[in-house]
Amino acid sequence: MRKMCLDVVHELARRDKRVFFIGSDLGIGTLQKFKEEMPERFFMEGISEANLIGMAAGLAMEGKIPYVNTIATFITRRCFEQVVVDLGLHNLNVRLLGNGGGLVYAPLGPTHEAIEDIAIMRAIPNMTVIAPADANEMRRAMLQSLDHKGPMYIRIAKGGDPIVTTDNIPFKIGKALVMRHGLDALIITTGITLNNGLEAAGRLEQEGIKASVVHVPTIKPLDHEAILRHAKEVPVIVTIEEHSILGGLGGAVAEIVSEANFPTPKKFKRLGIPDVFAEQYGSQAGLMKGFGITTDNIVVTIRNLSKTKAPSGKLIEPQLIKE
Amino acid sequence: MDQRSKYLRCRIIETLNATRRGHVGAALSLVEILRALYDDVLRYDVKNPKWEERDRCILSKGHGCLALYVVLQDKGFFPEEELWRFCEADGLLGGHPEVKVPGVEASTGSLGHGLPIGIGFALNARHEKASHRIFVILGDGECNEGSVWEAALCAGKHKLSNLTVIVDYNQYQSYGPMREVQNLEPFAKKWEAFGFAVKEVNGHDVAALRDAFSALPPDNEKPTAIICHTLKGKGMKCTEGNLKWHHKSGIKDEEIRQLLDEAEAY
């Protein structure tokens, strides 16, 4: 996914002279061809994220479209204030490419795990937040980024993630994608959890539970209309994300579903990282499993919520699969 | 102090009078720096504030904006009435500058942002082979921020000779004298070490400032840093070196009168 993302930056730069690339201190050889072909628009400025953001802002104020790439935590945590003031407040066309959104850097520990990047970026006025499901969707998102108005945060997954989207899916910034339709439950996904959502819906169908899968590659602006349209017709809603359950996809969906005041209460569950830092290393997949960001957990959660007759107001305890 | 410097200071106080709050000391130390720039050095067109060939000047120490507003208004960037609506709901001018104000290049106030943005401007000018210059006015307290030094590294690396950093070196920050809060000395040597050509000048001597700002860059291979030695609150006896006037609210009628009298008598 990262390679695709940067390949498209290169492609866009060839096509459009406004495109600049700014990296911090990326891996050797990153965008080497870009650097050779267009050295005047390629900057590798070292581990100085506050400066990178301001520099990108200055270029964007002059009409350029800078793509800034470094590890997601450094873009979101390290220079949050620069992103808010320089990019958000000025509403500039800067694209922030965050490597390793979620638990990708599991072996490197909590300093490098971007578990709240979506929440951070969502809180900034004017910011668009995108988390593609796979390399194909990354390509479509990146192509649309060129002429998008305002700053964007684009979350990059590990790479080598299963391809679950196809070119005939009409990706559009700000639009949710309906991947499956069913009236028994609604699974809402973002980023690579689309794969889990689709698998879970397939398994649930074998049990006689038909679930919709709505994929939300653009978490902000959120496609309220699509989410509410599907939420309205089901009794059970489950969100799943490789992100803290605070302030990410689940939080965003909860906000609009609760304010919709549906005449019949919905059973609702956010699956994601609870309000903790990871205590273990290992692999991304291992941590995701530990936090219940899995197909199994979607299936069990929906199965249980579908059976439960919860009186409104009663908290339904989380069901976490442990193996 | 000549009549023009006094006049600009009186206008600052009259503007302050609108809401009776603001960073007075930080504005007063800037008057001659801004005056020299806007009277004699910068290229701009008040009728077309976004004229491409204009020199870009960023007031990174945005809390000194009272001085900037008075100078921009004096040049005709916006009507005088706006000064009298300073910080008011229906006004254009807030307690920190924003790009919606004609003549303001970047919204500033949160410190340590102006120089990185100036680098973006300077890199763009070089890329476009444009001849305009970029000026960034920093406060000395602002130079506590790491982002200033990240940007200084970057400007030095790129040998941005079209970029000039101007530091209002009044040696006071909000809590007290810089040497006690966070000492920046040896200040000129720091900028030199980051790859800047450095000049030091009396920041209230208009002729000296004009000279320093006119022969730029002193070195075609380096960005320039001009350290302006100033006095916080310069121009009124009661404000000079008096941190009570760094940011003050609830200013009384008699204080406004005293400030204007002292400016006239200076």
XYZ file of C-alpha atoms in Angstrom:
589
model
C 0.000 0.000 0.000
C 2.830 2.373 0.832
C 4.609 1.606 -2.418
C 1.401 2.243 -4.324
C 0.863 5.487 -2.429
C 4.333 6.803 -3.242
C 4.190 5.500 -6.816
C 1.090 7.615 -7.338
C 2.845 10.665 -5.837
C 5.532 10.143 -8.463
C 2.925 9.732 -11.191
C 1.092 12.870 -10.096
C 4.330 14.838 -9.956
C 5.132 13.866 -13.533
C 1.700 14.998 -14.563
C 1.390 18.174 -12.509
C 4.153 20.647 -11.735
C 2.438 21.755 -8.533
C 3.242 18.447 -6.836
C 6.147 18.460 -4.368
C 7.362 15.638 -2.137
C 8.676 16.209 1.378
C 10.013 13.379 3.514
C 11.616 13.417 6.938
C 14.338 10.772 7.050
C 12.806 7.931 5.093
C 14.309 4.608 4.089
C 17.207 4.714 1.681
C 16.092 4.840 -1.930
C 12.558 6.087 -1.201
C 11.213 7.644 -4.402
C 14.681 7.515 -5.936
C 13.311 7.925 -9.460
C 11.260 10.957 -8.422
C 14.401 12.444 -6.943
C 16.394 11.807 -10.116
C 13.721 13.081 -12.479
C 12.514 16.093 -10.494
C 15.126 16.941 -7.861
C 13.824 20.505 -7.594
C 10.534 19.167 -6.234
C 11.939 16.460 -3.954
C 12.893 17.310 -0.371
C 14.258 15.026 2.322
C 14.646 17.288 5.328
C 15.524 15.119 8.287
C 13.767 14.379 11.533
C 12.166 17.783 11.976
C 8.456 17.315 11.561
C 7.366 20.724 12.847
C 9.507 22.333 10.184
C 8.287 19.947 7.477
C 4.684 20.904 8.111
C 5.410 24.640 8.101
C 7.520 24.320 4.986
C 4.723 22.401 3.252
C 2.302 25.124 4.370
C 4.492 27.827 2.851
C 4.679 25.952 -0.446
C 0.930 25.349 -0.444
C 0.227 29.032 0.241
C 2.134 29.684 -2.984
C -0.094 27.285 -4.913
C 1.911 24.075 -4.691
C 0.555 20.675 -3.585
C 3.056 19.128 -1.167
C 2.828 15.449 -0.221
C 4.496 14.971 3.176
C 5.477 11.467 4.190
C 6.745 10.011 7.431
C 5.654 7.614 10.152
C 2.024 8.196 11.128
C 2.698 8.877 14.812
C 5.162 11.638 13.969
C 2.726 13.327 11.598
C -0.136 13.163 14.050
C 1.319 13.273 17.553
C 4.616 15.075 17.151
C 3.544 18.159 15.272
C -0.169 18.254 15.985
C -0.143 21.991 16.567
C 1.624 22.699 13.286
C -0.936 20.536 11.491
C -3.802 22.399 13.174
C -2.508 25.938 12.714
C -0.416 25.800 9.559
C -2.589 23.404 7.564
C -6.064 23.326 9.155
C -6.459 27.000 9.944
C -5.093 28.061 6.542
C -7.048 25.267 4.809
C -4.106 24.360 2.607
C -3.707 21.674 -0.020
C -1.120 19.621 1.826
C -1.367 15.814 1.832
C -0.049 14.017 4.894
C 0.911 10.424 4.178
C 1.147 8.532 7.461
C 3.160 5.311 7.308
C 1.980 2.502 9.525
C -1.461 3.569 10.684
C -2.738 1.367 13.512
C -0.626 -1.487 14.840
C 1.680 -1.891 11.849
C 4.783 -1.114 13.894
C 3.914 -3.735 16.535
C 7.525 -4.945 16.832
C 8.683 -1.384 17.572
C 6.297 -0.824 20.436
C 3.803 1.835 21.515
C 5.947 4.830 20.505
C 5.403 3.885 16.880
C 1.860 2.544 16.957
C -0.594 5.032 15.501
C -3.602 3.995 17.527
C -5.221 7.430 17.789
C -4.188 9.080 14.528
C -7.707 9.123 13.122
C -9.131 10.669 16.299
C -6.424 13.336 16.293
C -6.903 14.252 12.666
C -10.698 14.116 12.785
C -10.714 16.852 15.413
C -9.103 19.393 13.072
C -11.473 21.643 11.106
C -10.982 21.443 7.308
C -9.045 18.156 7.556
C -10.051 15.217 5.383
C -9.153 11.775 6.775
C -8.773 8.754 4.507
C -7.936 5.147 5.396
C -7.919 2.940 2.278
C -8.610 -0.773 2.544
C -5.924 -1.980 0.173
C -3.411 -0.890 -2.444
C -6.082 -0.625 -5.149
C -8.159 1.730 -3.096
C -5.046 3.664 -2.120
C -4.400 4.270 -5.792
C -7.911 5.577 -6.394
C -7.772 7.769 -3.291
C -4.383 9.180 -4.211
C -5.465 10.024 -7.744
C -8.385 11.982 -6.300
C -6.163 13.729 -3.776
C -4.596 15.956 -6.410
C -7.540 18.259 -6.897
C -9.126 17.933 -3.471
C -9.547 21.210 -1.618
C -7.945 21.486 1.817
C -5.563 19.357 3.869
C -5.750 15.572 3.882
C -4.446 12.852 6.136
C -4.001 9.544 4.319
C -3.432 6.534 6.524
C -1.098 3.940 5.078
C -1.409 0.299 6.173
C 1.384 -2.236 6.273
C 1.517 -3.338 2.692
C 0.758 -6.730 1.282
C -2.754 -6.481 2.721
C -5.338 -8.578 0.829
C -6.903 -6.823 -2.134
C -10.620 -6.568 -1.443
C -11.656 -3.633 -3.590
C -11.818 -3.442 -7.352
C -11.717 -0.650 -9.885
C -15.429 -0.956 -10.564
C -16.118 0.280 -7.043
C -16.736 3.970 -7.554
C -14.386 5.411 -4.929
C -15.078 9.023 -4.148
C -13.616 11.109 -1.328
C -16.344 11.602 1.276
C -18.433 8.634 0.152
C -18.999 5.369 1.993
C -19.048 2.210 -0.118
C -21.786 -0.356 0.276
C -20.025 -3.682 -0.195
C -22.857 -6.005 0.852
C -26.478 -5.576 1.776
C -28.508 -7.311 4.476
C -31.226 -6.307 6.917
C -30.148 -8.140 10.081
C -27.011 -6.229 10.997
C -24.668 -3.523 9.789
C -20.901 -3.866 9.833
C -19.034 -0.609 9.296
C -15.350 -0.805 8.457
C -12.454 1.453 7.622
C -8.976 0.714 6.302
C -7.902 -2.905 6.253
C -10.787 -4.042 8.473
C -12.971 -4.115 5.362
C -11.492 -7.550 4.776
C -12.644 -8.696 8.233
C -16.061 -7.177 7.676
C -16.583 -9.006 4.400
C -15.387 -12.326 5.827
C -17.617 -11.920 8.863
C -20.662 -11.093 6.729
C -20.014 -14.233 4.682
C -19.864 -16.408 7.781
C -22.898 -14.801 9.375
C -24.910 -15.435 6.252
C -24.268 -19.156 6.684
C -25.850 -18.819 10.111
C -28.847 -17.078 8.636
C -27.837 -13.526 9.659
C -27.690 -11.195 6.691
C -25.425 -8.255 7.318
C -24.685 -5.122 5.331
C -21.054 -4.130 5.043
C -20.487 -0.417 4.633
C -16.878 0.523 4.083
C -15.816 3.998 5.146
C -12.496 4.882 3.525
C -13.204 8.552 4.209
C -13.717 8.943 7.936
C -13.929 12.680 7.582
C -16.044 14.067 6.063
C -18.175 11.124 7.082
C -20.898 9.981 4.700
C -23.745 10.518 7.173
C -26.407 9.817 4.604
C -25.144 6.343 3.686
C -24.468 5.319 7.272
C -27.850 6.468 8.537
C -29.665 4.928 5.575
C -28.218 1.523 6.437
C -28.351 1.986 10.204
C -32.052 2.727 9.962
C -32.917 -0.674 8.546
C -31.006 -2.920 10.983
C -31.283 -3.736 14.709
C -27.529 -4.286 15.226
C -24.577 -2.077 14.282
C -20.938 -3.018 14.752
C -17.957 -0.870 13.790
C -14.477 -2.302 13.470
C -11.225 -0.433 13.121
C -7.517 -0.827 13.744
C -7.635 2.196 16.017
C -8.639 3.209 19.506
C -12.371 2.953 20.063
C -12.133 6.558 21.284
C -12.679 9.105 18.564
C -12.152 6.982 15.477
C -14.629 5.323 13.147
C -16.698 3.873 15.994
C -16.853 7.184 17.797
C -17.814 9.013 14.616
C -20.575 6.515 13.812
C -21.824 6.570 17.421
C -22.114 10.341 17.261
C -24.371 10.359 14.239
C -26.374 7.241 15.131
C -27.130 8.524 18.633
C -28.179 11.917 17.306
C -30.393 10.280 14.701
C -32.760 9.271 17.540
C -34.156 6.261 15.714
C -37.623 5.293 16.974
C -36.341 1.794 17.806
C -33.099 1.560 19.784
C -30.099 0.026 18.048
C -27.691 -2.417 19.566
C -24.306 -0.938 18.942
C -20.744 -2.081 19.500
C -17.379 -0.533 18.650
C -14.623 -3.060 18.017
C -11.107 -1.685 18.096
C -8.278 -0.972 20.487
C -9.537 -0.261 24.010
C -8.191 2.745 25.890
C -4.777 1.189 26.505
C -1.294 1.060 25.018
C -0.171 -2.289 23.675
C 1.871 -4.160 26.258
C 3.248 -6.703 23.828
C 5.377 -6.631 20.700
C 5.031 -9.430 18.193
C 3.209 -8.835 14.935
C 0.468 -6.498 13.765
C -1.798 -9.520 13.264
C -0.992 -10.778 16.765
C -1.895 -7.477 18.414
C -5.035 -7.155 16.327
C -6.081 -10.595 17.452
C -5.334 -9.720 21.061
C -7.528 -6.641 20.834
C -10.309 -8.537 19.072
C -9.959 -6.716 15.780
C -10.797 -9.927 13.964
C -13.370 -11.579 11.786
C -14.169 -13.969 14.625
C -14.969 -11.153 17.002
C -17.293 -9.455 14.517
C -19.143 -12.751 14.029
C -19.460 -13.469 17.756
C -20.419 -9.889 18.574
C -23.160 -9.755 15.963
C -24.386 -13.239 16.801
C -24.694 -12.324 20.481
C -26.206 -8.892 19.881
C -28.742 -10.417 17.506
C -29.849 -12.851 20.211
C -29.809 -10.375 23.084
C -32.941 -8.543 23.897
C -31.299 -5.640 25.546
C -33.581 -3.233 27.329
C -32.580 0.186 26.160
C -29.963 1.780 28.390
C -28.333 -1.468 29.483
C -24.669 -1.816 28.613
C -23.878 -4.975 26.692
C -20.565 -6.370 27.883
C -17.868 -6.755 25.253
C -17.219 -10.194 23.872
C -13.543 -10.655 23.275
C -12.271 -13.816 21.677
C -9.198 -15.207 23.444
C -7.389 -18.203 22.109
C 12.671 59.539 18.605
C 11.293 61.334 15.551
C 7.701 62.341 14.857
C 6.905 59.293 12.725
C 7.965 56.832 15.412
C 5.951 58.779 17.977
C 2.957 58.917 15.662
C 2.989 55.150 15.090
C 3.250 54.539 18.823
C 0.317 56.820 19.536
C -1.703 54.937 16.926
C -0.821 51.672 18.694
C -2.190 53.085 21.947
C -5.308 54.412 20.222
C -5.863 50.946 18.721
C -5.257 49.334 22.091
C -7.891 51.677 23.460
C -10.576 49.875 21.440
C -10.608 46.762 23.626
C -8.231 47.825 26.367
C -6.204 44.667 26.056
C -3.228 43.518 24.021
C 0.495 42.855 23.918
C 1.701 46.428 24.159
C 5.349 45.898 25.085
C 5.877 43.435 22.252
C 4.388 45.887 19.751
C 6.354 48.893 20.944
C 9.733 47.223 20.470
C 8.828 46.455 16.847
C 7.879 49.905 15.624
C 11.143 50.908 13.959
C 11.699 47.438 12.472
C 8.286 47.484 10.772
C 8.581 51.137 9.858
C 11.921 50.617 8.130
C 10.610 47.551 6.290
C 7.323 49.016 5.084
C 8.585 52.570 4.442
C 11.824 51.748 2.701
C 12.501 48.107 2.003
C 9.569 45.859 1.133
C 8.059 45.678 -2.315
C 4.249 45.565 -2.204
C 1.089 46.942 -3.754
C -1.636 47.943 -1.318
C -4.206 47.795 -4.115
C -3.190 44.224 -4.868
C -2.026 42.642 -1.593
C -1.541 39.244 -3.295
C 0.627 40.687 -6.090
C 2.907 37.809 -7.001
C 6.104 39.806 -7.054
C 5.632 41.296 -3.604
C 8.150 40.623 -0.879
C 6.662 38.324 1.746
C 6.900 39.468 5.352
C 5.676 37.179 8.125
C 5.257 38.525 11.648
C 6.013 35.256 13.386
C 5.803 36.934 16.795
C 2.136 37.470 16.110
C 1.464 38.957 19.533
C 3.237 42.096 18.298
C 0.398 42.620 15.805
C -0.724 45.991 17.162
C 2.377 47.483 15.543
C 1.800 45.576 12.302
C -1.840 46.654 12.071
C -0.933 50.296 12.574
C 1.759 50.158 9.896
C -0.424 48.247 7.408
C -3.274 50.683 7.972
C -0.909 53.614 7.613
C 0.056 52.227 4.209
C -3.599 51.854 3.207
C -4.121 48.076 3.315
C -7.445 48.551 5.130
C -9.592 51.421 6.398
C -8.773 53.278 9.597
C -12.079 52.247 11.217
C -10.782 48.701 11.485
C -8.214 49.838 14.035
C -10.998 51.065 16.283
C -12.670 47.643 16.137
C -9.540 45.789 17.329
C -10.586 42.435 18.867
C -14.257 43.268 18.518
C -16.870 40.871 17.170
C -17.513 42.841 13.997
C -13.871 43.728 13.417
C -11.221 42.493 11.003
C -8.319 42.644 13.426
C -7.824 40.149 16.240
C -5.303 39.753 19.007
C -3.115 37.804 16.613
C -2.764 38.375 12.859
C -4.735 36.265 10.406
C -4.404 35.915 6.651
C -7.831 37.425 6.109
C -6.251 40.798 6.933
C -4.907 42.370 3.725
C -1.119 42.485 3.931
C -0.840 39.597 6.401
C 0.941 36.612 4.835
C 0.287 33.921 7.452
C -1.862 33.503 10.538
C 0.537 33.556 13.433
C 0.495 33.881 17.161
C 1.298 30.386 18.185
C 5.054 30.791 18.303
C 7.637 29.026 16.192
C 5.525 28.746 13.039
C 6.672 31.686 10.934
C 10.145 30.543 9.973
C 9.124 27.113 8.613
C 6.414 28.796 6.532
C 8.977 31.353 5.353
C 11.170 28.475 4.210
C 8.292 27.166 2.104
C 7.942 30.647 0.574
C 11.688 30.887 -0.043
C 11.945 27.434 -1.623
C 9.023 28.276 -3.851
C 10.575 31.595 -4.917
C 13.798 29.795 -5.776
C 11.888 27.109 -7.673
C 10.017 29.751 -9.655
C 13.202 31.794 -10.175
C 11.291 34.723 -8.715
C 13.126 37.731 -7.388
C 10.939 38.561 -4.408
C 12.389 38.193 -0.922
C 11.088 36.635 2.261
C 11.328 38.309 5.666
C 10.379 36.586 8.906
C 10.214 38.594 12.127
C 10.843 36.465 15.195
C 10.571 37.344 18.831
C 13.484 36.397 21.011
C 11.273 34.474 23.425
C 9.936 32.662 20.382
C 13.449 31.376 19.783
C 12.907 29.037 22.736
C 10.846 26.926 20.325
C 12.550 23.906 18.792
C 10.743 24.475 15.508
C 12.725 27.712 15.055
C 15.947 25.737 15.134
C 14.611 22.937 12.960
C 13.810 25.625 10.431
C 17.182 27.311 10.905
C 18.873 23.991 10.081
C 16.758 23.696 6.962
C 17.362 27.290 5.790
C 21.097 26.825 6.259
C 21.107 23.523 4.399
C 19.321 25.063 1.417
C 21.447 28.241 1.503
C 18.268 30.308 1.252
C 19.800 33.671 0.458
C 16.346 35.068 -0.389
C 15.310 34.581 3.252
C 15.977 37.104 6.008
C 15.235 36.419 9.638
C 14.777 39.532 11.755
C 14.853 38.991 15.509
C 13.311 41.535 17.841
C 15.893 40.965 20.551
C 14.401 42.861 23.456
C 15.655 40.226 25.896
C 12.427 39.954 27.822
C 9.839 37.214 27.713
C 6.564 36.924 29.545
C 7.962 35.675 32.847
C 11.080 37.790 33.035
C 14.482 38.602 31.526
C 15.614 36.011 28.981
C 18.897 35.466 30.744
C 16.865 34.126 33.687
C 14.067 32.292 31.865
C 15.932 30.742 28.933
C 19.210 32.280 27.946
C 19.829 32.411 24.190
C 23.403 33.663 24.322
C 25.640 33.448 22.425
C 22.751 34.327 20.117
C 24.523 35.639 17.022
C 26.928 32.705 17.119
C 24.002 30.283 17.182
C 22.629 31.695 13.927
C 26.108 31.679 12.413
C 26.556 28.059 13.404
C 23.299 27.200 11.634
C 24.670 28.662 8.402
C 23.346 32.222 8.501
C 25.085 35.464 7.652
C 24.475 37.536 10.769
C 24.184 41.267 11.325
C 23.495 43.040 14.600
C 21.858 46.424 14.720
C 20.175 48.871 17.078
C 16.526 48.009 16.467
C 15.335 51.537 17.179
C 17.793 53.304 14.857
C 15.810 53.709 11.659
C 18.809 54.623 9.507
C 20.800 51.662 10.788
C 17.868 49.315 10.188
C 17.403 50.696 6.680
C 21.069 50.029 5.965
C 20.891 46.510 7.378
C 17.734 45.678 5.412
C 18.821 47.225 2.130
C 22.059 45.396 1.357
C 20.649 41.881 1.299
C 21.880 39.261 1.211
C 25.335 39.972 2.600
C 26.306 36.498 1.451
C 24.795 34.943 -1.685
C 25.254 31.461 -0.281
C 23.486 32.000 3.038
C 20.232 33.075 4.595
C 20.540 36.215 6.673
C 19.752 36.802 10.330
C 19.501 40.387 11.530
C 19.479 40.633 15.290
C 17.794 43.865 16.280
C 18.695 45.016 19.780
C 15.528 46.590 21.103
C 13.908 47.706 24.303
C 10.644 46.069 25.285
C 7.964 48.724 25.607
C 10.156 51.330 23.892
C 8.733 54.826 23.630
C 6.924 55.364 26.914
C 8.659 55.581 30.241
C 6.022 53.506 32.014
C 6.235 50.587 29.599
C 9.980 50.326 28.985
C 11.305 47.091 30.431
C 8.084 46.801 32.417
C 6.675 43.300 32.081
C 3.302 44.373 33.411
C 2.801 45.690 29.898
C 3.737 42.442 28.122
C 0.079 41.567 27.952
C -2.354 43.732 29.788
C -6.092 43.731 30.081
C -8.513 46.025 31.827
C -6.504 49.104 30.910
C -7.968 52.238 32.483
C -8.715 55.637 30.921
C -5.936 57.314 32.854
C -3.435 54.692 31.708
C -4.294 55.353 28.070
C -3.875 59.101 28.683
C -0.565 58.521 30.436
C 0.727 56.357 27.572
C -0.181 58.989 24.986
C 1.344 61.783 27.068
C 4.542 59.868 27.605
C 4.816 59.019 23.906
C 4.468 62.711 23.030
C 6.974 63.774 25.654
C 9.564 61.116 24.780
